[in-house]
Tab-separated table of C-alpha atoms in Angstrom:
chain	number	residue	atom	x	y	z
J	1	UNK	CA	27.578	100.805	-7.021
J	2	UNK	CA	29.693	99.564	-9.884
J	3	UNK	CA	28.495	95.984	-9.398
J	4	UNK	CA	24.876	97.124	-9.304
J	5	UNK	CA	25.343	99.023	-12.568
J	6	UNK	CA	27.074	96.009	-14.169
J	7	UNK	CA	24.283	93.677	-12.994
J	8	UNK	CA	21.596	95.986	-14.371
J	9	UNK	CA	23.433	96.371	-17.689
J	10	UNK	CA	23.839	92.591	-17.906
J	11	UNK	CA	20.119	92.047	-17.288
J	12	UNK	CA	19.196	94.668	-19.899
J	13	UNK	CA	21.561	93.036	-22.382
J	14	UNK	CA	20.123	89.557	-21.743
J	15	UNK	CA	16.562	90.835	-22.004
J	16	UNK	CA	17.364	92.542	-25.298
J	17	UNK	CA	19.141	89.563	-26.797
J	18	UNK	CA	16.511	87.047	-25.751
J	19	UNK	CA	13.706	89.203	-27.171
J	20	UNK	CA	15.156	89.200	-30.688
J	21	UNK	CA	14.209	86.046	-32.572
J	22	UNK	CA	16.923	84.508	-34.646
J	23	UNK	CA	16.461	83.888	-38.338
J	24	UNK	CA	15.742	80.214	-37.710
J	25	UNK	CA	13.017	81.050	-35.211
J	26	UNK	CA	11.188	83.451	-37.508
J	27	UNK	CA	10.771	81.011	-40.383
J	28	UNK	CA	8.706	81.532	-43.467
J	29	UNK	CA	4.920	81.318	-43.222
J	30	UNK	CA	3.422	78.255	-44.837
J	31	UNK	CA	1.546	79.021	-48.037
J	32	UNK	CA	-2.193	78.513	-47.844
J	33	UNK	CA	-3.364	75.371	-49.584
J	34	UNK	CA	-6.503	75.896	-51.643
J	35	UNK	CA	-9.427	73.804	-50.427
J	36	UNK	CA	-10.146	70.660	-52.349
J	37	UNK	CA	-13.115	70.888	-54.704
J	38	UNK	CA	-16.336	69.315	-53.540
J	39	UNK	CA	-17.822	69.158	-50.073
J	40	UNK	CA	-15.712	70.201	-47.085
J	41	UNK	CA	-14.486	67.367	-44.903
J	42	UNK	CA	-14.934	64.772	-47.637
J	43	UNK	CA	-11.714	63.425	-49.062
J	44	UNK	CA	-11.818	62.357	-52.652
J	45	UNK	CA	-9.332	59.618	-53.506
J	46	UNK	CA	-7.004	60.588	-56.319
J	47	UNK	CA	-8.169	59.133	-59.585
J	48	UNK	CA	-5.172	59.308	-61.850
J	49	UNK	CA	-4.763	57.867	-65.302
J	50	UNK	CA	-3.773	54.504	-63.798
J	51	UNK	CA	-7.326	53.870	-62.493
J	52	UNK	CA	-9.578	52.186	-65.023
J	53	UNK	CA	-13.154	53.369	-65.603
J	54	UNK	CA	-14.486	50.042	-64.322
J	55	UNK	CA	-12.673	50.507	-61.005
J	56	UNK	CA	-13.940	54.083	-60.778
J	57	UNK	CA	-17.496	52.880	-61.374
J	58	UNK	CA	-17.155	50.184	-58.691
J	59	UNK	CA	-15.744	52.699	-56.220
J	60	UNK	CA	-18.586	55.128	-56.904
J	61	UNK	CA	-21.148	52.344	-56.511
J	62	UNK	CA	-19.544	51.247	-53.235
J	63	UNK	CA	-19.549	54.810	-51.895
J	64	UNK	CA	-23.206	55.264	-52.851
J	65	UNK	CA	-24.102	51.980	-51.184
J	66	UNK	CA	-22.345	53.019	-47.954
J	67	UNK	CA	-24.049	56.420	-48.054
J	68	UNK	CA	-27.435	54.737	-48.486
J	69	UNK	CA	-26.791	52.419	-45.517
J	70	UNK	CA	-25.874	55.387	-43.317
J	71	UNK	CA	-28.982	57.272	-44.455
J	72	UNK	CA	-31.210	54.324	-43.564
J	73	UNK	CA	-29.574	53.904	-40.153
J	74	UNK	CA	-29.813	57.628	-39.398
J	75	UNK	CA	-33.451	57.904	-40.475
J	76	UNK	CA	-34.327	54.893	-38.318
J	77	UNK	CA	-32.598	56.585	-35.402
J	78	UNK	CA	-34.537	59.783	-36.167
J	79	UNK	CA	-37.791	57.857	-36.009
J	80	UNK	CA	-36.878	56.328	-32.639
J	81	UNK	CA	-35.794	59.687	-31.211
J	82	UNK	CA	-38.931	61.440	-32.468
J	83	UNK	CA	-41.131	58.736	-30.935
J	84	UNK	CA	-39.286	59.026	-27.622
J	85	UNK	CA	-39.600	62.814	-27.753
J	86	UNK	CA	-43.356	62.583	-28.274
J	87	UNK	CA	-43.690	60.200	-25.333
J	88	UNK	CA	-41.586	62.492	-23.131
J	89	UNK	CA	-43.600	65.563	-24.126
J	90	UNK	CA	-46.847	63.720	-23.409
J	91	UNK	CA	-45.585	62.982	-19.888
J	92	UNK	CA	-44.609	66.574	-19.079
J	93	UNK	CA	-46.766	69.223	-17.501
J	94	UNK	CA	-48.039	72.034	-19.723
J	95	UNK	CA	-46.120	74.583	-17.625
J	96	UNK	CA	-42.848	72.668	-17.234
J	97	UNK	CA	-40.533	71.509	-20.003
J	98	UNK	CA	-37.894	68.941	-19.090
J	99	UNK	CA	-34.220	69.531	-19.871
J	100	UNK	CA	-34.085	66.003	-21.283
J	101	UNK	CA	-36.820	66.923	-23.763
J	102	UNK	CA	-34.830	69.937	-24.931
J	103	UNK	CA	-31.642	67.866	-25.265
J	104	UNK	CA	-33.482	65.206	-27.247
J	105	UNK	CA	-34.959	67.864	-29.548
J	106	UNK	CA	-31.458	69.274	-30.136
J	107	UNK	CA	-30.138	65.794	-30.920
J	108	UNK	CA	-32.976	65.248	-33.399
J	109	UNK	CA	-32.258	68.594	-35.040
J	110	UNK	CA	-28.548	67.818	-35.471
J	111	UNK	CA	-29.227	64.347	-36.833
J	112	UNK	CA	-31.871	65.662	-39.242
J	113	UNK	CA	-29.447	68.296	-40.518
J	114	UNK	CA	-26.793	65.610	-41.000
J	115	UNK	CA	-29.231	63.426	-42.951
J	116	UNK	CA	-30.256	66.371	-45.113
J	117	UNK	CA	-26.642	67.221	-45.961
J	118	UNK	CA	-25.830	63.585	-46.720
J	119	UNK	CA	-28.840	63.368	-49.064
J	120	UNK	CA	-27.589	66.390	-50.995
J	121	UNK	CA	-24.149	64.929	-51.536
């Protein structure tokens, strides 16, 4: 009986001690960092006083050129997907709509939204 009581008390003690987090485990919460200005997901390189205006202008021109290339590639892809979608719809029955047609329409919608957002920025 005594051993049973000692075993139970030991288990209760261990359960109590292990349930209490130590000071090192609790830690301080990290402060929230304010979001960077501009569009979300787009990192802006730091432009400190050491960067000359000519370099800034070249960087901006390079970024615009890359954006334009991506827009052209994405709009070409949109055209191809839309043409394929029309061909697929023409092949389907008026009562049955293919899952592939729906998937292609979703892909077109996502790509069009991406192009629209890129044009804004």
